[in-house]
Coordinates of C-alpha atoms in Angstrom, one line a residue:
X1 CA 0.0 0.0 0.0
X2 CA 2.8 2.3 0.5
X3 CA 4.4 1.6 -2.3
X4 CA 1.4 2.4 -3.8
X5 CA 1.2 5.6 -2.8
X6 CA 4.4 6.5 -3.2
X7 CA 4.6 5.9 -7.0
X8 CA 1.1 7.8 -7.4
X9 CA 3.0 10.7 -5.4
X10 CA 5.7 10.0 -7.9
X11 CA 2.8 10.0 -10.9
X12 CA 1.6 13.6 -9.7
X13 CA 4.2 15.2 -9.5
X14 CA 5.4 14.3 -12.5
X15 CA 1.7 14.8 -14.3
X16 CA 1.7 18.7 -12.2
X17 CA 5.4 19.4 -13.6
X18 CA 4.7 18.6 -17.0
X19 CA 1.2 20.2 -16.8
X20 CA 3.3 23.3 -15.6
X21 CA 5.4 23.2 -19.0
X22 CA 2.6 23.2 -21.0
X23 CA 1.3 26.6 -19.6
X24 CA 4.5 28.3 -19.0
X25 CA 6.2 30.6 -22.1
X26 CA 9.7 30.4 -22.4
X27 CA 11.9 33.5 -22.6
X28 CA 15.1 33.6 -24.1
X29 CA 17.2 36.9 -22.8
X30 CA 20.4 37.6 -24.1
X31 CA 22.1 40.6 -22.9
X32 CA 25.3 42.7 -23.5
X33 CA 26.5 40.6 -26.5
X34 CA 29.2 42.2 -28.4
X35 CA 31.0 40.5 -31.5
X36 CA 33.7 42.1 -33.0
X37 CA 36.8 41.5 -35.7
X38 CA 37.8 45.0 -35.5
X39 CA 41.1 45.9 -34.6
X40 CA 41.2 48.1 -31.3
X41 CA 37.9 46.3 -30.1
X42 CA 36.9 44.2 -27.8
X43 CA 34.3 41.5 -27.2
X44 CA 31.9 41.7 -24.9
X45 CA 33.3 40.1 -21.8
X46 CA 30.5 40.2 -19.8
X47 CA 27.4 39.1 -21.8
X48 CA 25.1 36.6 -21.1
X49 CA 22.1 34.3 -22.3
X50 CA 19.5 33.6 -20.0
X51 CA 16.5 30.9 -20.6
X52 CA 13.4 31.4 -18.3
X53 CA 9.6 29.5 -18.1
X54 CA 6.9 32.2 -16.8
X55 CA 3.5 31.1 -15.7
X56 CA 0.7 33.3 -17.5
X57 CA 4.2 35.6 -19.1
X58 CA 4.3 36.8 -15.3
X59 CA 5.6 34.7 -12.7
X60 CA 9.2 33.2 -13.1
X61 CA 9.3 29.5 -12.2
X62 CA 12.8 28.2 -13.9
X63 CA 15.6 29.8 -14.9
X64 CA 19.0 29.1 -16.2
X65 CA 21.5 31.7 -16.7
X66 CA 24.4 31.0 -19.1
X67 CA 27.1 33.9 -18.5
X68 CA 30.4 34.2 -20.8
X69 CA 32.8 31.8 -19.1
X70 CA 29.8 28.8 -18.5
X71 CA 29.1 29.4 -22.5
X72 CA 33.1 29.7 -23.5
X73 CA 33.3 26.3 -21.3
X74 CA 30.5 24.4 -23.2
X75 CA 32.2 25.3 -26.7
X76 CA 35.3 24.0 -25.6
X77 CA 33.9 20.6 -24.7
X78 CA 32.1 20.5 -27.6
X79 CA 33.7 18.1 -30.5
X80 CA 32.8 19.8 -33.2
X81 CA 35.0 17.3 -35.7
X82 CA 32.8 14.3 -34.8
X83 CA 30.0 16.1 -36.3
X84 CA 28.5 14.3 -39.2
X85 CA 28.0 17.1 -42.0
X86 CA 26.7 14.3 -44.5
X87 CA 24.0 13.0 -42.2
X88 CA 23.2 16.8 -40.8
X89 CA 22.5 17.9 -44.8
X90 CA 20.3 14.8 -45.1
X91 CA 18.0 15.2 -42.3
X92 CA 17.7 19.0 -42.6
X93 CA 14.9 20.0 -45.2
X94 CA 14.6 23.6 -46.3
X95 CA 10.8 23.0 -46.0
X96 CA 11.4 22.8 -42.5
X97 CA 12.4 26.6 -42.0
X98 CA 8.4 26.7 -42.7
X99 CA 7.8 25.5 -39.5
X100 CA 9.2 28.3 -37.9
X101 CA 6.1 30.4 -37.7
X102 CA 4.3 28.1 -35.7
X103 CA 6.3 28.6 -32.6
X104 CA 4.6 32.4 -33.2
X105 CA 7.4 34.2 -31.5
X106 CA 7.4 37.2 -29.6
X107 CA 10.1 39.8 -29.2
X108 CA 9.2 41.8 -26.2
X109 CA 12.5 43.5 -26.2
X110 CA 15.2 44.3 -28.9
X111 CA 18.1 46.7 -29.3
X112 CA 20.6 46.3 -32.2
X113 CA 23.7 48.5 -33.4
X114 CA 25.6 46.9 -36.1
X115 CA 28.3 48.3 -38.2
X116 CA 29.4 46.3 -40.9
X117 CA 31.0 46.7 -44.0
X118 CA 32.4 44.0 -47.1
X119 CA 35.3 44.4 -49.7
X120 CA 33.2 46.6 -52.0
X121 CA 31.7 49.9 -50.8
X122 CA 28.2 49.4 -53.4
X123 CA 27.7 45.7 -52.1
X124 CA 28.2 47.7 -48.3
X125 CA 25.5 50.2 -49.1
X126 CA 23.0 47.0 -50.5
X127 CA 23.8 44.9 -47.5
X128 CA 23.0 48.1 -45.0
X129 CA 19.6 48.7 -46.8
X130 CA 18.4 44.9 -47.1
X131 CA 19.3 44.3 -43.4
X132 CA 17.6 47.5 -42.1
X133 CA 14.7 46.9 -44.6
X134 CA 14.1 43.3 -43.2
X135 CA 14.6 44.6 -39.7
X136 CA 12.0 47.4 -40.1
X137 CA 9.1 45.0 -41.9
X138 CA 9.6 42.0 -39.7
X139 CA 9.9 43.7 -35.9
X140 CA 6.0 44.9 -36.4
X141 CA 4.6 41.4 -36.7
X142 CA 6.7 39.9 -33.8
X143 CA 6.6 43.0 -30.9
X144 CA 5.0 42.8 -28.5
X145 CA 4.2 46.4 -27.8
X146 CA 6.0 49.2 -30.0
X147 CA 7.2 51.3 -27.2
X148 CA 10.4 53.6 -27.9
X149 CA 12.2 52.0 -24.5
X150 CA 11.7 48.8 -25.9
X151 CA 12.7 48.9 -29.5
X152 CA 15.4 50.0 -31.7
X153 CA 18.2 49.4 -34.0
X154 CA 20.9 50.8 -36.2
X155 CA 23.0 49.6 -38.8
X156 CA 25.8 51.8 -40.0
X157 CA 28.2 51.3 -43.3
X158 CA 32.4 50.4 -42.5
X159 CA 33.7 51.3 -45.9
X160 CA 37.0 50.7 -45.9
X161 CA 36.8 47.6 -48.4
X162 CA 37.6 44.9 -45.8
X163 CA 35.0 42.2 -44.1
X164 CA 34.5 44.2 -40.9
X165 CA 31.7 43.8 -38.4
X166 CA 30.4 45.3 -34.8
X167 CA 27.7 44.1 -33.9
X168 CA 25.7 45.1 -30.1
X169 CA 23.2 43.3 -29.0
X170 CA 20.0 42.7 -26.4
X171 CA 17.1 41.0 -26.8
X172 CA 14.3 38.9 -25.3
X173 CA 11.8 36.5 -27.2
X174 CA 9.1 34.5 -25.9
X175 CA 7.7 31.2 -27.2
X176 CA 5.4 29.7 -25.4
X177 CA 5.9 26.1 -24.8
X178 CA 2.8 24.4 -25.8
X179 CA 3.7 25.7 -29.7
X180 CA 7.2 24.1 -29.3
X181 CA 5.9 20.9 -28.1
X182 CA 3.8 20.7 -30.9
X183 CA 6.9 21.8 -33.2
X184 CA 8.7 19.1 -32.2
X185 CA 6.1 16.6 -32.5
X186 CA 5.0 17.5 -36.1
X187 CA 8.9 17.5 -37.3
X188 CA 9.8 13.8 -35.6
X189 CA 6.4 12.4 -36.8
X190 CA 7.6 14.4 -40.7
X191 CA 10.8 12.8 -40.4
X192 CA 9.2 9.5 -39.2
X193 CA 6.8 9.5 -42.8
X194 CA 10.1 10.1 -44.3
X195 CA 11.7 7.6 -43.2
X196 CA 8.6 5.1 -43.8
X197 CA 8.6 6.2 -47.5
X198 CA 12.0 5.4 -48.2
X199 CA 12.1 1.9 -46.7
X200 CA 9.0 1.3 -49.0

């Protein structure tokens, strides 16, 4: 009997945690992050990527924060090399990119200044005004609120006909966890047909 018990404890809490998940939004902060191959400046030293779970976008529940030396110590252990780029390029599917939109993300925070610049001064002045343009038609549909404190951006021309880049950055997007859950299911149930179709 009280083992019983015990495992429906067990059941519960585990029914209660996941139950949590599935009502919680995610937010993904990233703050101070500075990347640089200017000469004379430095990396952000200091910056730091923070994923949180919020019950009704309010009440913090989890979080883990990931500051420059935890990340800088992940990458290390990393093996890159054992990597599999032939396997990688057969599972990924540009279709997939599609599925995107149904996480519907939210930016409820974003502040961008970029300087950049690329061998030739014209292909400098085309890659400024794409980047800005996409910026400025694609922040509407994903902000959560337009407020001036919350929002901006700028992207400035190096011309000095050399791949240069500065880029400053601090954001925070929100998905909420019931559309990633059901992003993840429809891709391994896609790749599961896939797989089906080619053994027949």
């Amino acid at each position: 009997m009280v083992l019983v018990f015990i495992l429906l404890t067990i059941l519960i809490i585990i029914l209660a945690f996941l139950f949590l998940i599935l009502l919680s939004t995610s937010h993904i902060e990233v703050q101070n992050l500075v990347l640089t191959n200017i000469k004379g400046e430095k990396q952000s030293p200091n910056y730091a990527i923070i994923l949180s779970l919020y019950l009704g976008n309010k009440l913090k529940w989890i979080s883990f924060h990931l500051n420059s030396e935890k990340l800088r110590k992940a990458y290390s252990k990393m093996q890159l090399e054992k990597i599999d780029l032939k396997k990688l390029e057969k599972d990924f599917r540009w279709e997939d990119l599609k599925v995107i939109k149904k996480l519907r993300p939210k930016v409820s925070n974003f502040h961008l200044n970029m300087k950049i610049g690329i061998e030739s001064p014209v292909a400098t002045a085309f890659l400024v005004t794409i980047l800005s343009s996409t910026i400025s038609i694609l922040l509407p549909h994903f902000a959560t609120n337009m407020k001036k404190e919350h929002y901006g951006y700028a992207i400035e021309p190096i011309y000095q006909n050399q791949n240069l880049y500065k880029i400053q950055f601090n954001c925070i997007i929100q998905v909420k966890m019931v559309h990633i859950i059901n992003v993840i299911y429809f891709l391994s149930s896609k790749r599961e047909h896939f797989k089906e179709m080619q053994l027949t």
